[in-house]
Coordinates of C-alpha atoms in Angstrom, one line a residue:
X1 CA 0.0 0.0 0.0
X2 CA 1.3 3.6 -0.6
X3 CA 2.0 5.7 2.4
X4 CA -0.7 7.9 3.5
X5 CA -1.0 11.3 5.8
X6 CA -0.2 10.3 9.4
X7 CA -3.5 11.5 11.2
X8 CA -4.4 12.3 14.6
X9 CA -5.3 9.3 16.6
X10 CA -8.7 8.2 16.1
X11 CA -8.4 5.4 18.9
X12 CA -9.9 7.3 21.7
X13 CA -13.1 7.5 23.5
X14 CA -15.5 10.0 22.6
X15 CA -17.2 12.3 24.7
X16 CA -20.9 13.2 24.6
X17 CA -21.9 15.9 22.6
X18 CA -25.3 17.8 21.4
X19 CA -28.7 16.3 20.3
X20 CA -29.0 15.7 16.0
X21 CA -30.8 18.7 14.7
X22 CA -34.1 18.5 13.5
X23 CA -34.2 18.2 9.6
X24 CA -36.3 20.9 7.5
X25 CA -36.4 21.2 3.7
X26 CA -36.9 24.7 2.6
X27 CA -36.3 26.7 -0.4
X28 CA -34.3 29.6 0.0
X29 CA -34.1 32.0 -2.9
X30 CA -30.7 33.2 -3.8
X31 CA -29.6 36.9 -4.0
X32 CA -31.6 37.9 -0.3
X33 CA -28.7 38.8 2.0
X34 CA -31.6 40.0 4.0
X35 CA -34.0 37.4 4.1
X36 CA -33.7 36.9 7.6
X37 CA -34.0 39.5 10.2
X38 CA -32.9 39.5 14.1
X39 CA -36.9 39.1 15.0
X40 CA -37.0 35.9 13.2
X41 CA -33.8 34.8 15.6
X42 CA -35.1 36.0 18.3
X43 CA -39.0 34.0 17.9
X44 CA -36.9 30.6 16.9
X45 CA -34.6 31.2 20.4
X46 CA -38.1 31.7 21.6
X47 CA -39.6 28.4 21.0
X48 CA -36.1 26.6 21.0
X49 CA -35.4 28.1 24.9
X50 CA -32.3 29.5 23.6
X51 CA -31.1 32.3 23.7
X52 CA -30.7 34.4 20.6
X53 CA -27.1 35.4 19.3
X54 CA -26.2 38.7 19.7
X55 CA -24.8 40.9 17.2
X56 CA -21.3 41.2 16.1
X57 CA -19.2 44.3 17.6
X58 CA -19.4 46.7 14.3
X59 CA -17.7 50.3 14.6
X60 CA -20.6 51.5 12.1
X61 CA -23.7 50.5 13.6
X62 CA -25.6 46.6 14.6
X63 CA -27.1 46.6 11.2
X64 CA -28.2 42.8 11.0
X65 CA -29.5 42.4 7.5
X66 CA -28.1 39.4 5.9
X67 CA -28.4 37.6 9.0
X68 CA -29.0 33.5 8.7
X69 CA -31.1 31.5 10.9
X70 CA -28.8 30.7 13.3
X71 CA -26.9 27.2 13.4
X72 CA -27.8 25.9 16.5
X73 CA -31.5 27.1 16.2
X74 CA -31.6 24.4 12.7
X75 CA -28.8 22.9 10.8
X76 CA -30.9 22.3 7.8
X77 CA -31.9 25.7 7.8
X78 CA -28.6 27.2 8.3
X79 CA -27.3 25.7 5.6
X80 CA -29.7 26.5 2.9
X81 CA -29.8 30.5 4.6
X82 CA -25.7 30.3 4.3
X83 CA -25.8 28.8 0.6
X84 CA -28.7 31.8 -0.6
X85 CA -27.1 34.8 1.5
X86 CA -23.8 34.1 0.7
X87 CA -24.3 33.8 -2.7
X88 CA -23.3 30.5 -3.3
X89 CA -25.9 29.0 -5.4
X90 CA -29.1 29.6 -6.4
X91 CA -31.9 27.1 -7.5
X92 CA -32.6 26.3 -11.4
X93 CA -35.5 26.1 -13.4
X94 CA -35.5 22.2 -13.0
X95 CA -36.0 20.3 -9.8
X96 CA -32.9 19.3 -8.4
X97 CA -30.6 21.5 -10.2
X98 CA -28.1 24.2 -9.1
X99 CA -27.0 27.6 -10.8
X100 CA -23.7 27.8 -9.0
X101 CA -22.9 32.0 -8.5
X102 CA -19.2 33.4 -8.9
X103 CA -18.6 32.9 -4.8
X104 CA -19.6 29.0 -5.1
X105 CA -17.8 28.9 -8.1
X106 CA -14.2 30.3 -6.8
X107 CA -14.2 27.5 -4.2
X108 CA -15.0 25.1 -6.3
X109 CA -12.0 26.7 -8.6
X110 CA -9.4 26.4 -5.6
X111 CA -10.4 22.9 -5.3
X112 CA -9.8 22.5 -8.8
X113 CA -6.1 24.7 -8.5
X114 CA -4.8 22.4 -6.0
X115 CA -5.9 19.4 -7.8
X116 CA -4.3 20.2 -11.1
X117 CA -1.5 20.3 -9.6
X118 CA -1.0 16.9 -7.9
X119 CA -2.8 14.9 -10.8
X120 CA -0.1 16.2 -13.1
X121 CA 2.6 15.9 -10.2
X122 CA 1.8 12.1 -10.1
X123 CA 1.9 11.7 -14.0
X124 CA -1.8 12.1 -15.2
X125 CA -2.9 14.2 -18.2
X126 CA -6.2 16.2 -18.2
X127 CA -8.4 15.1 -21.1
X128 CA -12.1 15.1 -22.0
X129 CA -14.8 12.6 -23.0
X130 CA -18.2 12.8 -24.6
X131 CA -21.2 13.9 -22.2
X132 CA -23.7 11.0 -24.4
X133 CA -22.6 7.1 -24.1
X134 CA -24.2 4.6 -25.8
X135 CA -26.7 2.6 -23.3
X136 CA -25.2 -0.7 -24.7
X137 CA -21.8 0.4 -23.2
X138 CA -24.1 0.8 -19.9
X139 CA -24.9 -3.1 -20.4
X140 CA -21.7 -4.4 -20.8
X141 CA -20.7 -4.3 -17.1
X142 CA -23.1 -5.8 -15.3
X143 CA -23.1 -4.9 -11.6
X144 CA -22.3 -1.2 -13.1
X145 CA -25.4 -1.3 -15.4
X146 CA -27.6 -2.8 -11.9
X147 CA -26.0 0.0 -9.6
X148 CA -27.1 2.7 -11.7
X149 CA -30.3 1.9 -14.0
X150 CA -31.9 3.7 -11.1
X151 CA -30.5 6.9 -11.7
X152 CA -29.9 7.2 -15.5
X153 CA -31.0 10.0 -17.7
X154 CA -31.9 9.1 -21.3
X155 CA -32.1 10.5 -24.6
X156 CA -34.2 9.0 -26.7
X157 CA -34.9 11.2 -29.0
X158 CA -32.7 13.7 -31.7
X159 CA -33.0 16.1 -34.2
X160 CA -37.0 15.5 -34.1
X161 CA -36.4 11.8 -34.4
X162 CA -36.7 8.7 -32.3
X163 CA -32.3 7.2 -31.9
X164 CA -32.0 3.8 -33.1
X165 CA -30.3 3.2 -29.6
X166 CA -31.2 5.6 -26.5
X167 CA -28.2 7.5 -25.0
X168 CA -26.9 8.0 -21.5
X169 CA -26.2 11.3 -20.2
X170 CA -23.2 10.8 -18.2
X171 CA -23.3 9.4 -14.4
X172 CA -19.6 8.6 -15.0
X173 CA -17.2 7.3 -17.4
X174 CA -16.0 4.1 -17.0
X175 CA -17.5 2.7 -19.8
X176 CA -16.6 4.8 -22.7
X177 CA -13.2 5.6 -21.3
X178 CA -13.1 1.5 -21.9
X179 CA -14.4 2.1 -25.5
X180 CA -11.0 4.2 -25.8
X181 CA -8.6 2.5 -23.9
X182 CA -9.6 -0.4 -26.0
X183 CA -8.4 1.5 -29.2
X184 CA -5.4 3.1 -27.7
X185 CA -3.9 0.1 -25.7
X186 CA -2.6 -2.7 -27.5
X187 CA 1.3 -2.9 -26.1
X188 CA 3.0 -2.9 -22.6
X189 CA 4.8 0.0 -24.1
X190 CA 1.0 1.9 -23.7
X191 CA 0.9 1.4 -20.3
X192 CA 0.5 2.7 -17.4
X193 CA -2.1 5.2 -19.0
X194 CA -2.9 7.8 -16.6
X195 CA -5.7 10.5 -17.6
X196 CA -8.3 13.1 -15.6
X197 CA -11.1 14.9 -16.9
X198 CA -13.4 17.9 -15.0
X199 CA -16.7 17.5 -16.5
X200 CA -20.3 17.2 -15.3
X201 CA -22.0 14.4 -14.5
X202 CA -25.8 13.5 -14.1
X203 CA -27.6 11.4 -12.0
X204 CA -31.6 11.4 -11.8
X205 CA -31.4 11.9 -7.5
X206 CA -35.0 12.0 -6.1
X207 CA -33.8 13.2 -3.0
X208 CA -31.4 16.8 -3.7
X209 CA -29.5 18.8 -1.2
X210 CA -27.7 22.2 -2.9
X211 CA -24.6 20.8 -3.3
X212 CA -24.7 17.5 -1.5
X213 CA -26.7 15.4 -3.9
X214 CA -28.3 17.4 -7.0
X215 CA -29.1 16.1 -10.5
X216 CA -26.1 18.0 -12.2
X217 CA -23.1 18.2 -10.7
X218 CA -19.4 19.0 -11.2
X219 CA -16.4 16.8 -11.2
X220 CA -13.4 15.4 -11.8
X221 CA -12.9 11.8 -12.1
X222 CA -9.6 10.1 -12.9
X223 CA -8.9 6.7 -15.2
X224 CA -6.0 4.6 -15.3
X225 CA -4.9 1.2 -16.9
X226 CA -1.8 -0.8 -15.5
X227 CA -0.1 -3.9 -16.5
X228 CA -0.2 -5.4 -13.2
X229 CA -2.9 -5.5 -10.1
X230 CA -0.3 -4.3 -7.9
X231 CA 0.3 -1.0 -9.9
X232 CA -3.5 -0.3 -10.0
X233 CA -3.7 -1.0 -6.4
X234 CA -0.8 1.8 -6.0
X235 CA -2.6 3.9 -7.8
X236 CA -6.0 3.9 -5.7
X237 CA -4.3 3.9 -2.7
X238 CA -2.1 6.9 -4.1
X239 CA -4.9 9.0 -5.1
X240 CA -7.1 8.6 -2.1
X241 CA -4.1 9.8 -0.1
X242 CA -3.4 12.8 -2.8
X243 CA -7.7 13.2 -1.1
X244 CA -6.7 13.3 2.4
X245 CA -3.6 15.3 2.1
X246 CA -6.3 18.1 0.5
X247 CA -8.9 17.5 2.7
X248 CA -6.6 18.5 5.6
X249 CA -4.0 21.0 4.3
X250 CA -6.6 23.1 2.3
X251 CA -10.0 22.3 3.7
X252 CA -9.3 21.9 6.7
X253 CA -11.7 18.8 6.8
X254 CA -10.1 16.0 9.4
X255 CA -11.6 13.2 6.6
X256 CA -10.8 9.6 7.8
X257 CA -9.3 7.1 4.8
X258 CA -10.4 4.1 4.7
X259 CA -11.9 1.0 2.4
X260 CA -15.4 0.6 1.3
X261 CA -17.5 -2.7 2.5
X262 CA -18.5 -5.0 0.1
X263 CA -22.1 -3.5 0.1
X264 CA -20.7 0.3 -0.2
X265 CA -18.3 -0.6 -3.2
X266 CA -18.6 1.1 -6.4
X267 CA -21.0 -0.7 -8.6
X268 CA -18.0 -2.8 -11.3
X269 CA -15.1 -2.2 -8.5
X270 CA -13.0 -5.0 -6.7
X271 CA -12.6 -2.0 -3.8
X272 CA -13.6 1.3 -3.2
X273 CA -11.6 3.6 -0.8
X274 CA -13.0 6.5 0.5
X275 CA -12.7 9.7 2.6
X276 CA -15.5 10.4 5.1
X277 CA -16.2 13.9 6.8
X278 CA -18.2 14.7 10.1
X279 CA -20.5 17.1 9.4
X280 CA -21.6 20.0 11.7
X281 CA -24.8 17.6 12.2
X282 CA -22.9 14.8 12.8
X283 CA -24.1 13.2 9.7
X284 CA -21.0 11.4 7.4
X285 CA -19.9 12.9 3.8
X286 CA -18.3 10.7 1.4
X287 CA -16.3 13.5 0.4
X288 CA -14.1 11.5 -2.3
X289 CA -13.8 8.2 -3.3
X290 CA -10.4 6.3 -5.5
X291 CA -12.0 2.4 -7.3
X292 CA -9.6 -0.4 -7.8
X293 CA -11.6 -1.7 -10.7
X294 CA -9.8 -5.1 -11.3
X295 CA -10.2 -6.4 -14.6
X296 CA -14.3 -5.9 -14.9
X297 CA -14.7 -3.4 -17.7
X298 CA -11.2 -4.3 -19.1
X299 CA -13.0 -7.8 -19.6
X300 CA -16.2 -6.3 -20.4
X301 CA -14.9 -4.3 -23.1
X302 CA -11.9 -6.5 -24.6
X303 CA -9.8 -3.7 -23.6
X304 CA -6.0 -6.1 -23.6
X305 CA -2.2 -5.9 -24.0
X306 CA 0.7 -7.6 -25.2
X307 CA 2.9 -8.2 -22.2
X308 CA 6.9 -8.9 -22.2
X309 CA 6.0 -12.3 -23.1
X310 CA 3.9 -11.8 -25.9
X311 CA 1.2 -13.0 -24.0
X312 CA -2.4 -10.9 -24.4
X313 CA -3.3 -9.8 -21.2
X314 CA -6.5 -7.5 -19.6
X315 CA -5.5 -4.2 -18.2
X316 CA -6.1 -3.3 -14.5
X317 CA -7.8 0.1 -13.6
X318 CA -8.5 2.5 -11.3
X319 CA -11.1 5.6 -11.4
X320 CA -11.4 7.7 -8.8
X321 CA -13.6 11.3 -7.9
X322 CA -14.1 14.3 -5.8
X323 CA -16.8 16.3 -6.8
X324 CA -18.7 19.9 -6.5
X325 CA -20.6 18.0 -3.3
X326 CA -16.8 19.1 -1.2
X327 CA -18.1 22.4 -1.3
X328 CA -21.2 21.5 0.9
X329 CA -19.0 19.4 3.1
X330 CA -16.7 23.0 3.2
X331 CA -19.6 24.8 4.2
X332 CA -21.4 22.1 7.1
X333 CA -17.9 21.4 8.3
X334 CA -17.0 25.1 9.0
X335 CA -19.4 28.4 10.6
X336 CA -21.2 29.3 12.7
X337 CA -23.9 31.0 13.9
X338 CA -23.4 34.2 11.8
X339 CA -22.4 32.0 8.9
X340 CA -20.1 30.2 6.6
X341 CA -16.3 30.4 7.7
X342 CA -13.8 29.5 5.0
X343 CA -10.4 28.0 5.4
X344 CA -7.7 31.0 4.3
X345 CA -6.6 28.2 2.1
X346 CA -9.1 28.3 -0.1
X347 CA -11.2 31.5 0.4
X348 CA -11.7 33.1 -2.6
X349 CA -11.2 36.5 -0.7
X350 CA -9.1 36.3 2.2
X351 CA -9.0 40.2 3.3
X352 CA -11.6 42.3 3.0
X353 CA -10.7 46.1 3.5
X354 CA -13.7 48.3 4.9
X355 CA -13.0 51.8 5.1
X356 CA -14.8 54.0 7.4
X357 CA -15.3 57.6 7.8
X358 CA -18.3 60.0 8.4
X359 CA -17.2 63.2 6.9
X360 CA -16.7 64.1 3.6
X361 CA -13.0 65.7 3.9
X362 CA -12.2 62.3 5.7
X363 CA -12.8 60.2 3.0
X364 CA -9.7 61.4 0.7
X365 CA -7.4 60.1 3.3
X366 CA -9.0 57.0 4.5
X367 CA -9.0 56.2 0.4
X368 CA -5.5 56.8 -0.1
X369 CA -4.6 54.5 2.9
X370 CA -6.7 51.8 2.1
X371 CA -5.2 51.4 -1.6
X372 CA -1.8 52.0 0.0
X373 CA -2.9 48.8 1.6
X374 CA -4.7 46.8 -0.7
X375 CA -1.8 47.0 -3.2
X376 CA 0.4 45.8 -0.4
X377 CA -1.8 43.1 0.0
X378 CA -1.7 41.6 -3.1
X379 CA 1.8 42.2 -4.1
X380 CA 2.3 39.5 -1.4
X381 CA -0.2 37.3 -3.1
X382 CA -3.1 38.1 -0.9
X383 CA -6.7 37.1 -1.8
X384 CA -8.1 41.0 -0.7
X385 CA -11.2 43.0 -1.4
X386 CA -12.1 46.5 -0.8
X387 CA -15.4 47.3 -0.3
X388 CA -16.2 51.2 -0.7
X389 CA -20.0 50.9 -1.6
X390 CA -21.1 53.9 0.0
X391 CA -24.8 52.6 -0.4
X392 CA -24.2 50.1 3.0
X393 CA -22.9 51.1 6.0
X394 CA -20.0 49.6 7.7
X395 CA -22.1 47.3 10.2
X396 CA -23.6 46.2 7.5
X397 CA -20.4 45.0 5.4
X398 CA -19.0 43.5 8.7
X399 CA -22.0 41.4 9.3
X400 CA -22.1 40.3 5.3
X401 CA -18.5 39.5 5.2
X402 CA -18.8 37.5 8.6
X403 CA -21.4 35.7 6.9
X404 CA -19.4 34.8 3.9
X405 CA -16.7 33.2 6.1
X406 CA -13.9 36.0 4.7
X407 CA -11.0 35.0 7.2
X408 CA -9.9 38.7 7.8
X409 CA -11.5 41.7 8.2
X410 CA -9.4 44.9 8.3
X411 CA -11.0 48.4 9.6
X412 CA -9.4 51.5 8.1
X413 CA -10.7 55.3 9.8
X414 CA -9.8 58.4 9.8
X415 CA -8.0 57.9 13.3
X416 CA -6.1 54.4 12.1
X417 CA -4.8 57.0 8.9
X418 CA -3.2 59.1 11.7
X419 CA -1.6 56.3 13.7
X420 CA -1.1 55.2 10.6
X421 CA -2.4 51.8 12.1
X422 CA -5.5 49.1 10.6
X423 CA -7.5 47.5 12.9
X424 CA -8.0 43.6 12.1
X425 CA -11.1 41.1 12.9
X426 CA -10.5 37.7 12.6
X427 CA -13.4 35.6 11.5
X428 CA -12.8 32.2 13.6
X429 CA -12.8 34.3 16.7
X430 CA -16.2 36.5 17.4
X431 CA -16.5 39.3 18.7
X432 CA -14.0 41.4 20.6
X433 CA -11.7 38.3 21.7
X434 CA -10.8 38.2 17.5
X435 CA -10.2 41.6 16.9
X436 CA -6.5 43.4 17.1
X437 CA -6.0 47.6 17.6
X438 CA -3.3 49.6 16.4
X439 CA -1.2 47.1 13.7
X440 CA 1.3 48.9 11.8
X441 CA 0.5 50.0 8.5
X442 CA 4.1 49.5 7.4
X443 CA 4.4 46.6 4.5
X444 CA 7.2 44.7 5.9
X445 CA 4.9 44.4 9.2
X446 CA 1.5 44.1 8.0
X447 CA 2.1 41.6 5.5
X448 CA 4.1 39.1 8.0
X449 CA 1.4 39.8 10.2
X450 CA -1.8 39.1 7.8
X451 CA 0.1 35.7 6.4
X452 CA 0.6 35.0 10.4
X453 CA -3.3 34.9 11.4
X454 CA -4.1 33.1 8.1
X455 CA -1.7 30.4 8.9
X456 CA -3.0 30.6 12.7
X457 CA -7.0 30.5 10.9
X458 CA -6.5 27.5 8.8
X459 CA -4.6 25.9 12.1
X460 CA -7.6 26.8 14.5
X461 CA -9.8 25.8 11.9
X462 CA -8.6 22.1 11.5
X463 CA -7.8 21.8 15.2
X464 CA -11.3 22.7 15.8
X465 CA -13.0 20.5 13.4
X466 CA -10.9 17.6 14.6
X467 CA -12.0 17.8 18.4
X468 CA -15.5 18.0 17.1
X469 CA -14.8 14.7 15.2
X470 CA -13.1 13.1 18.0
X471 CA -15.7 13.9 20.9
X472 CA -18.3 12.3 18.4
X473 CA -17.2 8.9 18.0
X474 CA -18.2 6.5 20.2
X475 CA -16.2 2.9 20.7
X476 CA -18.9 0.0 21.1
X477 CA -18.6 -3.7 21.9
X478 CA -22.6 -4.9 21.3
X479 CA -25.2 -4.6 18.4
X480 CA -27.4 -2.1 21.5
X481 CA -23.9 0.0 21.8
X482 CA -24.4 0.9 18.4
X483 CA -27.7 1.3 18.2
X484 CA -27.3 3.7 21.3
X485 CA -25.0 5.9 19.9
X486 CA -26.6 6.4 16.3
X487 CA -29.6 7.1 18.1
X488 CA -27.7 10.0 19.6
X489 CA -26.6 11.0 16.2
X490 CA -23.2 9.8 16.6
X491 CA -20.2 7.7 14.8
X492 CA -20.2 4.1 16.0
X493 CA -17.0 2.3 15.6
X494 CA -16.5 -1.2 16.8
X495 CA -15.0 -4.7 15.2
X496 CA -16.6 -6.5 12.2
X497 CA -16.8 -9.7 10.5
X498 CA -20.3 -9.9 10.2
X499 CA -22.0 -10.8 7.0
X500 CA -23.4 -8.4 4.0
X501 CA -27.0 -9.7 5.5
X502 CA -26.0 -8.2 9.0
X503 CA -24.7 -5.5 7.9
X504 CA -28.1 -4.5 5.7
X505 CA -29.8 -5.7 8.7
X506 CA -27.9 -2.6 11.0
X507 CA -29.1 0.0 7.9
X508 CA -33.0 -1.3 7.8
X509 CA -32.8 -0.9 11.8
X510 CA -31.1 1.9 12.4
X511 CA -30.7 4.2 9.0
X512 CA -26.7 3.7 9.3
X513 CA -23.7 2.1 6.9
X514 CA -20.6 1.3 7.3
X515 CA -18.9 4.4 6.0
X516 CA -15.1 2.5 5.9
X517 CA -13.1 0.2 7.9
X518 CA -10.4 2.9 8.6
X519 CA -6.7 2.6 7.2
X520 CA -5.5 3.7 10.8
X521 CA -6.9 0.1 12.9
X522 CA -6.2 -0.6 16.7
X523 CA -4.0 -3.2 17.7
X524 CA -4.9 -6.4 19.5
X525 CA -7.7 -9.1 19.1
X526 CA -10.8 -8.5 17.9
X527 CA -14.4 -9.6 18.4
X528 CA -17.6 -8.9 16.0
X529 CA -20.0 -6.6 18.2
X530 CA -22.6 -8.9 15.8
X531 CA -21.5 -12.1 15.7
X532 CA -19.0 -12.5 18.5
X533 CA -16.9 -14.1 15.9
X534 CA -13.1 -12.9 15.7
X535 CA -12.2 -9.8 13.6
X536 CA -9.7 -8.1 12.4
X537 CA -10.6 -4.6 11.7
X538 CA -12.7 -2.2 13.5
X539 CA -15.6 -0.6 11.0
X540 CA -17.3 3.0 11.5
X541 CA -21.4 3.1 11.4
X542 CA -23.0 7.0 11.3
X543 CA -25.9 8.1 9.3
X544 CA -24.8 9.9 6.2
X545 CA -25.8 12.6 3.4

């Protein structure tokens, strides 16, 4: 197996934590930064027996529009408020889609940078395949062609006729990148071929989440054929780790890696590895997933090889995905009450610059200062924003930016210009408690100082969402330990041998899967909480998206 990212030790007992939220499907139109006012808070506090957040410290005045229903009030809610207010997404004309907006978009983009650059790092080529596939290329695999009938789209007809044969509209590719492969490969020399392409994808979901599971979504999804099952097996395990590695250095998402059961593998795989995220609900993400494919569509599709010994051999392949749904685990991983709160790793704005003044002879100065600073700013490569509407006040920018997780906010007023001084708000830390008086203007100290607390955000940020994980996972030794703790809402990890049967059995009773059997296992024997049989790796039950 390749090496993967050490993680923290997920070994320990968990601690108890807060009751599931209640689930509510709403709409929430897009482009309302003040569809929900500080009344509505305060009535939902009302009926929850909580009590209702207060308002950020603003130098310009408490003005709350853009406000979200608050976090702890309803997750659900929260989440579809953060998605609208922020301008994330928006709704489209049919059910189940998503328009994603410019904000949504730029995450999605700095996924996408990062990505680039290890799939090329580790030898693959970006490439692209036809959106329509034949259904008989559907057919050929037959587990494939079972695990997603349910959720095809199909073309039927074209250019006013009825199509000899129907079309799919993509769900994935494995099929016709087997159509290729079986063209291009025919010698040792052609292997290992190694290709990525970011396209979009569509599967007929009846049950969509903005994000999280929507008819249309965005993608990339990697394919590669190998002489040998231990080079394909490489490869999964390589690219699931490239998965973690992101998830914790720019998303500051403490995934856990692990393998698939039998019942959660990829329909046509030999094994499925995965990366699974705690939610702020406690709920699991499968936030990216790597296939060892084996030889079933290389055998499906004839797709062979000359070896070294003149021998015709099947290719072994891997696929492997992470998907425009990581932005939904970004948001439910990260915020707050007031918000979303993005990782400085991958916020598309990382400063934003408010400048504040009240008279008009002030404003010249506090101008000049601010694009002193802003050109600072990005000189050293800084994500930074100004925002000089004069048609909001400064309240009201705080509490937007707050609510579109910007890591730093920096304050610049007449008095700062004198001291020549900016005043900086970090976004992690509310309040007071996050904000700093008096920094120097002066570019060889503000800039060490801004790349400082972004460094210190994306820190606290991880640390944070790794206790959270940690306190929520709860060791059991019997079928009623389990069924204890999902009832609570939280992770269940115990030891496992038990059969597919048992293992539907726990999901009819109790609504949870096995999300992996983690790469990181305790040591020592082992008994089935199930069977009482001997085992020899511990699995992980939670409810999931």
């Amino acid at each position: 197996m390749a090496s993967l990212l050490r993680l923290p030790s997920l070994l320990k007992p968990s601690a108890a934590a807060a009751r599931p939220s209640a689930l509510l499907r709403r709409r929430c139109r897009a482009g309302t930064a003040a569809s929900v006012s500080a009344s509505r808070s305060q009535a939902a506090a009302a009926t929850t027996g909580a009590a209702a957040p207060a308002p950020p410290e603003t130098r310009g005045g408490g003005d709350r529009e853009g406000q979200v229903t608050p976090r702890s009030v309803d997750f659900n809610a929260w989440y579809t408020d953060v998605i609208a207010a922020a301008e994330l997404a928006d709704y489209g004309p049919v059910r189940g889609t998503m328009v994603i907006r410019p904000y949504g978009y730029a995450i999605w983009e700095a996924i996408q940078d990062y990505l680039n650059v290890k799939f090329k790092e580790t030898g693959h080529s970006n490439m692209y395949f036809p959106q329509f596939i034949p259904y008989s290329f559907i057919e050929k695999e037959a587990s494939h062609v079972e695990g997603f009938s349910p959720e095809l789209a199909l073309v039927t007809i074209g250019g006013g006729k009825e199509l000899e044969e129907k079309l799919v509209v993509r769900p994935t590719s494995e099929t016709i990148v087997n159509h290729m492969f079986t063209k291009w490969i025919q010698s040792y020399r052609d292997l290992p071929l190694m290709i990525n392409q970011w396209a979009n994808v569509t599967r007929w979901e009846m049950r969509t989440k903005p994000f999280i599971r929507t008819l249309e979504f965005l993608w990339q999804e990697g394919h590669t054929a190998h002489a040998t099952l231990e080079e394909a097996e490489k490869e999964a395990m390589q690219m699931i780790d490239v998965y973690t590695k992101f998830a914790y250095e720019q998303a500051a998402i403490p995934v856990i890696p692990g393998r698939k059961s039998r019942v959660e593998t990829f329909a046509g795989a030999n094994r499925t590895y995965t990366i699974e995220a705690m939610m702020g609900d406690r709920k699991a993400l499968q936030a990216g997933t790597s296939h060892n494919l084996g030889q079933n569509f290389s055998r499906a599709f004839g797709t062979q090889f000359m070896d070294e010994n003149s021998q015709i051999e099947h290719v072994w392949q891997t696929s492997w995905a992470i998907s425009t749904r990581f932005v939904g685990g970004i948001i439910m991983t990260h915020g707050d009450d007031a918000g979303l709160m993005l990782p400085p790793n991958i916020a598309p704005i990382q400063v934003v610059i408010v400048p504040i003044w009240k008279k008009g002879d002030e404003k010249s100065a506090v101008m000049e200062a601010v694009s002193s600073v802003q050109n600072t700013l990005k000189e050293a490569g800084i994500r930074v924003k100004v925002d000089d509407s004069e048609l909001r006040t400064p309240g009201w920018k705080f509490n937007f930016y707050e609510m579109k997780g910007v890591p730093i906010r920096l304050e610049i007023g007449p008095r700062d210009v004198t001291n020549k001084s900016v005043v900086i708000s970090r976004r992690d830390i509310p309040g007071k408690q996050g904000k700093e008086f008096g920094v120097s203007m002066d570019p060889s100290i503000l800039v060490d100082h801004i790349k400082g607390r972004l460094v210190e955000i994306q820190a606290s940020l991880l640390q944070k969402a790794i206790a959270f994980r940690d306190s929520n996972i709860v060791d059991v030794s019997s079928y009623g330990e389990l069924k204890e703790a999902i009832a609570e809402g939280k992770w269940a990890r115990g030891p496992w041998s038990a059969s597919d049967a048992d293992e539907l059995k726990v999901k009819e009773e109790t609504s949870a899967t096995i999300r992996c059997f983690p790469f990181e296992q305790p040591e020592g024997a082992k008994k089935c909480f199930m069977t009482g049989n001997p085992a020899e790796e511990v699995a992980i039950f939670a409810k999931s998206y």
